[in-house]
Coordinates of C-alpha atoms in Angstrom, one line a residue:
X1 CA 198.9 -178.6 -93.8
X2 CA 198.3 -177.8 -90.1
X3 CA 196.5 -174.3 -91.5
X4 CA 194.3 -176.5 -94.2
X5 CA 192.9 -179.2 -91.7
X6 CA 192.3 -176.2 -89.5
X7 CA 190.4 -174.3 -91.5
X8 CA 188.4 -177.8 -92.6
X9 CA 187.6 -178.6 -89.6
X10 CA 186.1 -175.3 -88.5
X11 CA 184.4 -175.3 -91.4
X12 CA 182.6 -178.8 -90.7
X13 CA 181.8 -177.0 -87.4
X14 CA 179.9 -174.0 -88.5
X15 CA 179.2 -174.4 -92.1
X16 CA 176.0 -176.5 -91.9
X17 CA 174.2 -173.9 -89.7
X18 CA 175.5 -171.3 -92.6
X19 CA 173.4 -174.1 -95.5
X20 CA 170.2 -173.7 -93.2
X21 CA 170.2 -170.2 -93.7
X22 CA 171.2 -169.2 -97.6
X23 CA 170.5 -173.4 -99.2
X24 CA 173.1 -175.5 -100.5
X25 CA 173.5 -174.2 -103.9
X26 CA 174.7 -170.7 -103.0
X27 CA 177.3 -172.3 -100.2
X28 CA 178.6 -173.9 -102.9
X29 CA 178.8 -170.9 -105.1
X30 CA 180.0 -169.1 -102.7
X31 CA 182.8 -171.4 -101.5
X32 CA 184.0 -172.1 -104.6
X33 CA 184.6 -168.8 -105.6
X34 CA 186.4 -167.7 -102.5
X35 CA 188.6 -171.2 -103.0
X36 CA 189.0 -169.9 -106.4
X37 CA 190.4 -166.7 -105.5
X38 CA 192.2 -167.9 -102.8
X39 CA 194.2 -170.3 -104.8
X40 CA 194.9 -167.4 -107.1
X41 CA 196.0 -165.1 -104.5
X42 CA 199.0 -167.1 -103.6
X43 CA 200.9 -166.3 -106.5
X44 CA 200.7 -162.6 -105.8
X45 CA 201.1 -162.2 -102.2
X46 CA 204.3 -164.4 -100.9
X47 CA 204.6 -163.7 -97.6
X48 CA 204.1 -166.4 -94.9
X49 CA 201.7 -164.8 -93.3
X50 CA 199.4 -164.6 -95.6
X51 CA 199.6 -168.2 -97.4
X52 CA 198.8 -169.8 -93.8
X53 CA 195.8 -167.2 -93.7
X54 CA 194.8 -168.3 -97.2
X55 CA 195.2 -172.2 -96.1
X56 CA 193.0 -171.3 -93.6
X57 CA 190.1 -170.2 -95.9
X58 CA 191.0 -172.8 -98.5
X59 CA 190.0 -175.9 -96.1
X60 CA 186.9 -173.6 -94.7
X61 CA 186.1 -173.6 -98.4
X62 CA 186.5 -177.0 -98.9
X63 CA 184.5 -178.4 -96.4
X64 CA 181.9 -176.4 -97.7
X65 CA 182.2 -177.8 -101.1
X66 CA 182.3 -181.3 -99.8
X67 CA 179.3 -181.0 -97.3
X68 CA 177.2 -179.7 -100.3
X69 CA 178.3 -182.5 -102.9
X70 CA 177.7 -185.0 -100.1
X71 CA 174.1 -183.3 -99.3
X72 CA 173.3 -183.7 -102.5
X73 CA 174.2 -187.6 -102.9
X74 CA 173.0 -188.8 -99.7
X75 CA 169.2 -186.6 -100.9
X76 CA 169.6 -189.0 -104.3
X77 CA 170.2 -192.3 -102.8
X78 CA 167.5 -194.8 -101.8
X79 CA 168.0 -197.8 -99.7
X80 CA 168.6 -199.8 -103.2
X81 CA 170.8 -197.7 -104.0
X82 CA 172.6 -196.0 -101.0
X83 CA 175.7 -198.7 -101.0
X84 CA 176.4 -198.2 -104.9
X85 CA 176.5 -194.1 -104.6
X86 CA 178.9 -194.1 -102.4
X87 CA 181.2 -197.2 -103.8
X88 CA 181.2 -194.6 -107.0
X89 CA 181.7 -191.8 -104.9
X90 CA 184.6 -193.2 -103.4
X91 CA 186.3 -194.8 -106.8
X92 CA 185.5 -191.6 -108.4
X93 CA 187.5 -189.7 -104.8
X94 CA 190.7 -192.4 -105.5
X95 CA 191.0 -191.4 -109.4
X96 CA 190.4 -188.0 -109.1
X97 CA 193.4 -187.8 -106.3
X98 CA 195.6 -189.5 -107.9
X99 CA 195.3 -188.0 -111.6
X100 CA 195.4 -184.9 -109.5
X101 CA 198.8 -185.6 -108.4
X102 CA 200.0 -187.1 -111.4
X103 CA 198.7 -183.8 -113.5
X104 CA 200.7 -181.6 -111.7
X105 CA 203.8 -183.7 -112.5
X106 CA 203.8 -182.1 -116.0
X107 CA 203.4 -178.8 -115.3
X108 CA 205.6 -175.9 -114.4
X109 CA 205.6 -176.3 -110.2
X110 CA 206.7 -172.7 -109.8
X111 CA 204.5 -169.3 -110.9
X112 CA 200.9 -169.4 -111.6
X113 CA 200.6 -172.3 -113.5
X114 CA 199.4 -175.0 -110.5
X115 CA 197.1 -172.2 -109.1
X116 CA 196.0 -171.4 -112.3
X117 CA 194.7 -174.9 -113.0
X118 CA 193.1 -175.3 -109.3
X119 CA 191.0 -172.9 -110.3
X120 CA 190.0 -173.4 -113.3
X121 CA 189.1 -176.8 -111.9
X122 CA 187.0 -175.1 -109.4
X123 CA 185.5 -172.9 -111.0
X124 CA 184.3 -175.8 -113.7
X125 CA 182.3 -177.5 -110.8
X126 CA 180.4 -175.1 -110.3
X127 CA 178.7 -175.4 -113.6
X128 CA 176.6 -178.8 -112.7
X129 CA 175.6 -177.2 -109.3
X130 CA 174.1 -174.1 -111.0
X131 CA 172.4 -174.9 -113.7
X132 CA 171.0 -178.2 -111.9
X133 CA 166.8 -178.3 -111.8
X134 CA 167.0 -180.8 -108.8
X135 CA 165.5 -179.7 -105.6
X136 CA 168.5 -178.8 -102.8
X137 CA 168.6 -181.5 -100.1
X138 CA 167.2 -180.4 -97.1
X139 CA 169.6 -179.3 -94.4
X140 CA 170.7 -181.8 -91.5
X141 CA 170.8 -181.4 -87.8
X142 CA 173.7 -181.2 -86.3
X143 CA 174.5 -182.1 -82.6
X144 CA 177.3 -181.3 -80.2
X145 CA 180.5 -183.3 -79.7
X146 CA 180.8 -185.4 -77.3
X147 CA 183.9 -186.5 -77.0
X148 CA 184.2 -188.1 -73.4
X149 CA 181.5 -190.5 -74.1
X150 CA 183.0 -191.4 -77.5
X151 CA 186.6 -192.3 -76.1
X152 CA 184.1 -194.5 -73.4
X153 CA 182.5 -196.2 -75.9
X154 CA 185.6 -197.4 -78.1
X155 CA 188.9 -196.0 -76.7
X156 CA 190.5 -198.0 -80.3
X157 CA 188.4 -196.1 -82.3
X158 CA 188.9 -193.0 -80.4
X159 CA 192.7 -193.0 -80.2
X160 CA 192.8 -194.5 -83.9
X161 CA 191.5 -192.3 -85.2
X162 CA 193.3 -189.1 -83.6
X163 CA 196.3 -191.1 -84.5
X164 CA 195.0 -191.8 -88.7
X165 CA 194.7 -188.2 -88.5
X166 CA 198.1 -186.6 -87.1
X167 CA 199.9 -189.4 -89.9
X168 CA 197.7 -189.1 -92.8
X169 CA 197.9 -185.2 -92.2
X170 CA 201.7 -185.2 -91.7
X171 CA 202.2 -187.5 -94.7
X172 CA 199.8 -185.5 -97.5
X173 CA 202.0 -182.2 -96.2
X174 CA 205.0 -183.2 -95.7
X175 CA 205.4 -186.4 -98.0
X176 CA 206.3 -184.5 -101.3
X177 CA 209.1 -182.4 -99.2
X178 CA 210.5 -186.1 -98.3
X179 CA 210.6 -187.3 -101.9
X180 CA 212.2 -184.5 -103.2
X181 CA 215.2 -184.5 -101.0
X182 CA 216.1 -187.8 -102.6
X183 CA 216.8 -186.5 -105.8
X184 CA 213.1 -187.3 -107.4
X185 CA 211.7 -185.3 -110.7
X186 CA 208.2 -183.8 -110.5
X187 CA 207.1 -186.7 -112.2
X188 CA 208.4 -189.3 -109.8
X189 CA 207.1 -187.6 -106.6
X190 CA 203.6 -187.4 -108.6
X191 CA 204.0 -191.2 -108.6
X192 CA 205.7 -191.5 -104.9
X193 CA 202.3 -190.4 -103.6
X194 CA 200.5 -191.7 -105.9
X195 CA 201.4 -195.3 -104.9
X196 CA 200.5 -194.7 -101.4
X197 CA 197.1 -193.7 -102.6
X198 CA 197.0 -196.9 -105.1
X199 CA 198.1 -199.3 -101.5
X200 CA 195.5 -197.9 -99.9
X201 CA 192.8 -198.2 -102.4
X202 CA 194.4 -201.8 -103.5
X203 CA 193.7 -202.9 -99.2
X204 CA 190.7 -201.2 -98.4
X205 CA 188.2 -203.5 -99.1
X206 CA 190.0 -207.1 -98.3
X207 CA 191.0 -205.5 -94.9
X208 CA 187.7 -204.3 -94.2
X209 CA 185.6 -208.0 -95.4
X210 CA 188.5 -209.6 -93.4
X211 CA 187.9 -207.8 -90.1
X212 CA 184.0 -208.4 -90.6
X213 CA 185.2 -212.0 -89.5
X214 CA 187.4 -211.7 -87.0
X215 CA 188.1 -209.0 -83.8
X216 CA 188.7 -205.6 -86.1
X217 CA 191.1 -204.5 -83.4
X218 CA 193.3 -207.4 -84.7
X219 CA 193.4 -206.1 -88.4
X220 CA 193.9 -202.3 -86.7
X221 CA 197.1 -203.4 -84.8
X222 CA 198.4 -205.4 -88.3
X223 CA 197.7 -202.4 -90.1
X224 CA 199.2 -200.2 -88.4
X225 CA 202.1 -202.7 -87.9
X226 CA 202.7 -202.7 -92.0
X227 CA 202.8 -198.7 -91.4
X228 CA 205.5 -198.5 -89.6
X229 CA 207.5 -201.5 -91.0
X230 CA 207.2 -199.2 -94.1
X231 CA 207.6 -196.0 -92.5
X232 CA 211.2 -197.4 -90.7
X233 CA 212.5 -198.8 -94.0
X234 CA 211.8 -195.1 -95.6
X235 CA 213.6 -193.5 -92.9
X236 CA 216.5 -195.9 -92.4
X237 CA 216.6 -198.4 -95.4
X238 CA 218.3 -197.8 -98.8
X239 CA 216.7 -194.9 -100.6
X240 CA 218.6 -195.1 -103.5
X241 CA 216.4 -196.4 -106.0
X242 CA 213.3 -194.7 -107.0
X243 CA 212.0 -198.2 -107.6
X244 CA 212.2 -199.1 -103.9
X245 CA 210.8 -195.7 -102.5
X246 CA 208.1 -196.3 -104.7
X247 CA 207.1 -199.7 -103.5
X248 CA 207.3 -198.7 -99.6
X249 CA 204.9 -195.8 -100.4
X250 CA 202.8 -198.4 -101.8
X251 CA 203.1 -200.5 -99.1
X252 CA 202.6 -197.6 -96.4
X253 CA 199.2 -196.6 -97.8
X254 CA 198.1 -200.6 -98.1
X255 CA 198.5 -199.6 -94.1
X256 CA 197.7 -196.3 -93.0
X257 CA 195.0 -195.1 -95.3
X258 CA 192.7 -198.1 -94.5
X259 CA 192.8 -197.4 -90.7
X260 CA 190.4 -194.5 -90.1
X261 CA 187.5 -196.6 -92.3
X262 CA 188.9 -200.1 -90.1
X263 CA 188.4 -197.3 -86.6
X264 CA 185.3 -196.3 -87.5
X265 CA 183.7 -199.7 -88.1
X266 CA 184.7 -200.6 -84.9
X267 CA 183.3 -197.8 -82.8
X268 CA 180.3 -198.6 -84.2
X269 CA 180.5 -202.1 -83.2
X270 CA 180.3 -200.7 -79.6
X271 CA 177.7 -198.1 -80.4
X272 CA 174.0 -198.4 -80.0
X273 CA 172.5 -198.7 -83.2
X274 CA 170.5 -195.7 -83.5
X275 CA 174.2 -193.5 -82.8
X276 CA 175.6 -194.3 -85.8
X277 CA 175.8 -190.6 -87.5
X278 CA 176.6 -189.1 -84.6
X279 CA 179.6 -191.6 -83.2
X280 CA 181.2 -191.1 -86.9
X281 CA 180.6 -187.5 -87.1
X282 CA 182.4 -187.3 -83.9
X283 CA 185.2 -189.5 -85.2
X284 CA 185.4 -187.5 -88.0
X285 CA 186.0 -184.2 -86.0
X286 CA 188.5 -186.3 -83.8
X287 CA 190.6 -187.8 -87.4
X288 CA 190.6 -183.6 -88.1
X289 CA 191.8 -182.9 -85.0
X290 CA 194.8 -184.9 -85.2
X291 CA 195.0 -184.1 -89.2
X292 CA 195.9 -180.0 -87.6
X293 CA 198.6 -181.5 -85.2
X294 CA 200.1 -183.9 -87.7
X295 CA 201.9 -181.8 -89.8
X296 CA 203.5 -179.4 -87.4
X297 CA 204.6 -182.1 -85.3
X298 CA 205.8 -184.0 -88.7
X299 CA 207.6 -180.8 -89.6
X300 CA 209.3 -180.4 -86.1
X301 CA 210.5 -184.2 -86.4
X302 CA 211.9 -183.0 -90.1
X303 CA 213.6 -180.0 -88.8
X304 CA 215.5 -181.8 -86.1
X305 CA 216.0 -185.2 -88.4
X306 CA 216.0 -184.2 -91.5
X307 CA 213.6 -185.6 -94.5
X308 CA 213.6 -189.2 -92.8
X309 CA 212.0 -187.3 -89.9
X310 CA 208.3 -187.8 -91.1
X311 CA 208.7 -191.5 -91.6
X312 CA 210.2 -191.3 -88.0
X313 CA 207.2 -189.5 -87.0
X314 CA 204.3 -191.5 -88.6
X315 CA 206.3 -194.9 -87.7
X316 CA 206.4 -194.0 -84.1
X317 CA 202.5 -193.3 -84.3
X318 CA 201.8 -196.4 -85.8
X319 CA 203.8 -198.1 -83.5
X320 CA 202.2 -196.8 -80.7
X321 CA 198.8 -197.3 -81.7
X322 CA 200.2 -201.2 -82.1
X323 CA 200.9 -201.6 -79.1
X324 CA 197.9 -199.6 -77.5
X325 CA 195.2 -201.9 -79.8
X326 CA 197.0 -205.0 -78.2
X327 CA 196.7 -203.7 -74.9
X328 CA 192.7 -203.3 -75.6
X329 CA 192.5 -206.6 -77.0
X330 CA 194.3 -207.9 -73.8
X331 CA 192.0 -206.4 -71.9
X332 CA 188.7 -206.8 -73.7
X333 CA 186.5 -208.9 -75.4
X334 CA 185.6 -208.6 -79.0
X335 CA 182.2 -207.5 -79.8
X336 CA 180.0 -210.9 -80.4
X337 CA 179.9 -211.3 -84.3
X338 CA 176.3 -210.9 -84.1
X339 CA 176.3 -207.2 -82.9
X340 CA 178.8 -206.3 -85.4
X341 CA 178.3 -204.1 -88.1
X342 CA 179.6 -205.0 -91.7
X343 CA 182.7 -202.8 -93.2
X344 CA 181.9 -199.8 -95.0
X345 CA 185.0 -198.0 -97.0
X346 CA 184.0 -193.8 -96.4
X347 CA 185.6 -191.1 -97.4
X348 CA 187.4 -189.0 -94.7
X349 CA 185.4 -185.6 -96.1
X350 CA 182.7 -183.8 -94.1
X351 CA 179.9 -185.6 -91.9
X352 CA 177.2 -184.9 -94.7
X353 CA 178.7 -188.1 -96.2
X354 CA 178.0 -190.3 -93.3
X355 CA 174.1 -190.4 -94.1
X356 CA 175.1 -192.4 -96.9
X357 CA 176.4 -194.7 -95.4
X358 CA 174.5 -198.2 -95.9
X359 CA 174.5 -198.3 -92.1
X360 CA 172.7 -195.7 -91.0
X361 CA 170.0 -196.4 -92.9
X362 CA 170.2 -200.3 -90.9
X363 CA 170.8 -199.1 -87.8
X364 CA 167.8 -196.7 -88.1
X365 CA 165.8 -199.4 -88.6
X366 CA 167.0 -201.1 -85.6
X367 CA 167.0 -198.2 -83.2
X368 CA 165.9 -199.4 -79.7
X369 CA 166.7 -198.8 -76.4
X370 CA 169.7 -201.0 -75.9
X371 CA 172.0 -200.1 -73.6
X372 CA 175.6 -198.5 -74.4
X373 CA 178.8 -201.1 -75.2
X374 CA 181.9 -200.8 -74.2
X375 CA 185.3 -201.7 -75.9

């Protein structure tokens, strides 16, 4: 895991400077046949070496796929119809994880088999991309990080969404591994993260409306609260049933997998309008910095606590980022409601997606010289 969100996030880093020089079509090409291959590749070289090396270029290749798929929606989409695009995009990003997961519950997990049928899955997208008569999207701009002045703007934001991504990173790695030392069949792990993804998708939109009407920092805190509820009663409550393992997962994604959309909608609450892209293309780079620490730090809890030791880890997170919203929200202010912006559910992909967003299309409108707020 810690190799994959490694080689994603370098990827978001250099790969749009790679689309303005050979278009978007061929870094798609391109990346999906080195994904292709790489997926392959595992089954013939086993060392450990070499599979971290190949996670590596797997999440390089990925975020080259998604950057040109998002490219390509956000060139399509019109004010009218910006918000709908990505509502489908995202219902379309839910299904397709968890059929994903529940496919691979009724296939043979060891040999080529689950390579096999990555690639061939891969190798299928391609198809729309190259016989498309469209016009490629033109290639974005991209700016520099700047991190300092981010954490300035919205420390919540900031720390959330470092935080979203050390658990959410941990939990997609390691959360399988957890399942199966209780005893569960392919089919029921399948299910066992497929629930968390169903909690999350099932809270993502009420939390978000909700915390357009109150201080979001509020919702954050019980969010992350829920998290960690769930993740203690994984790790130290009665594990016996596959029923009840079944219904915390559900309950920890309601949670944790809202919380980077809930972090970013804040931020940006504090952001001057025309900032928008950059402040959650920033965020982004900060949820993938954490998403490379998670796991290793969520396998080092496992190796000295066994199994429960992710939930241990990701409780403790979530704890902690409890406490440190209530802190904030005991020492500032909520944004007035009229400066707020209103809750967008986005993918957690590259930052080509983020000019899709509904609002940056508002706050480019309303680009002025207002003056920088701060959380």
């Amino acid at each position: 895991g810690t190799a994959f969100y490694l080689g994603f996030v370098i990827g978001c880093l250099l790969i749009p400077t790679l689309i303005q020089r050979v278009g978007h079509i061929r870094v798609f090409s391109g990346f999906a046949a080195l994904a292709a291959t790489a997926f392959l590749l595992h089954d013939f070289v086993t060392t450990v070496p070499v599979w971290l090396g190949l996670r590596v270029a797997i999440g390089f290749c990925f975020a080259g796929l998604y950057m040109a798929i998002e490219s390509w929606l956000n060139d399509q989409a019109t004010t009218h119809t910006r918000g709908h695009i990505l509502g489908t995009y995202m219902f379309v990003s839910w299904v397709a994880v968890i059929g994903g997961k529940l496919l691979f519950a009724w296939i043979n997990p060891g040999g080529l088999s689950p390579f096999a049928l990555v690639s061939i899955g891969i190798c299928l997208a391609v198809i729309p991309v190259a016989f498309g008569t469209g016009p490629a999207p033109a290639p974005a701009t991209e700016n520099p990080l700047r991190l300092r002045e981010l954490y300035r703007i919205s420390p919540v934001g900031f720390v959330g969404c470092l935080s979203v991504g050390a658990t959410n990173g941990a939990f997609w790695t390691l959360g399988p591994i957890y399942a199966q030392s209780h005893s569960l069949t392919p089919l029921q792990i399948a299910l066992f993260m497929g629930a968390a993804v169903f909690g999350g998708a099932l809270t993502q939109w009420p939390l978000g409306r909700w915390s357009d009407w109150m201080d979001r920092r509020r919702i954050i805190a019980g969010s992350c609260l829920t998290a960690a509820l769930a993740a203690g009663a994984l790790a130290m409550g009665d594990q016996s049933h596959e029923l009840i393992i079944l219904t915390l997962a559900l309950v920890f994604g309601a949670g944790a997998l809202p919380l980077y959309a809930l972090c970013l909608a804040h931020a940006n609450d504090f952001a001057p309008p025309e900032s928008f892209i950059q402040v959650s293309r920033d965020l982004l780079m900060v949820f993938g910095f954490g998403a490379i620490v998670g796991p290793y730090l969520g396998a080092w809890f496992m190796t000295i606590g066994g199994p429960i030791g992710l939930f241990l880890f990701t409780g403790s997170i979530h704890l902690s980022l409890t406490a440190y919203t209530l802190i904030r929200i005991w020492k500032r202010s909520p944004v007035p409601e009229t400066e707020k912006t209103a809750f967008v559910s986005v993918p957690r992909t590259t930052q080509a997606i983020l000019t899709l967003d509904p609002r940056s299309e508002e706050t480019g409108r309303m680009a002025s010289t207002q003056p920088v707020k701060e959380e």
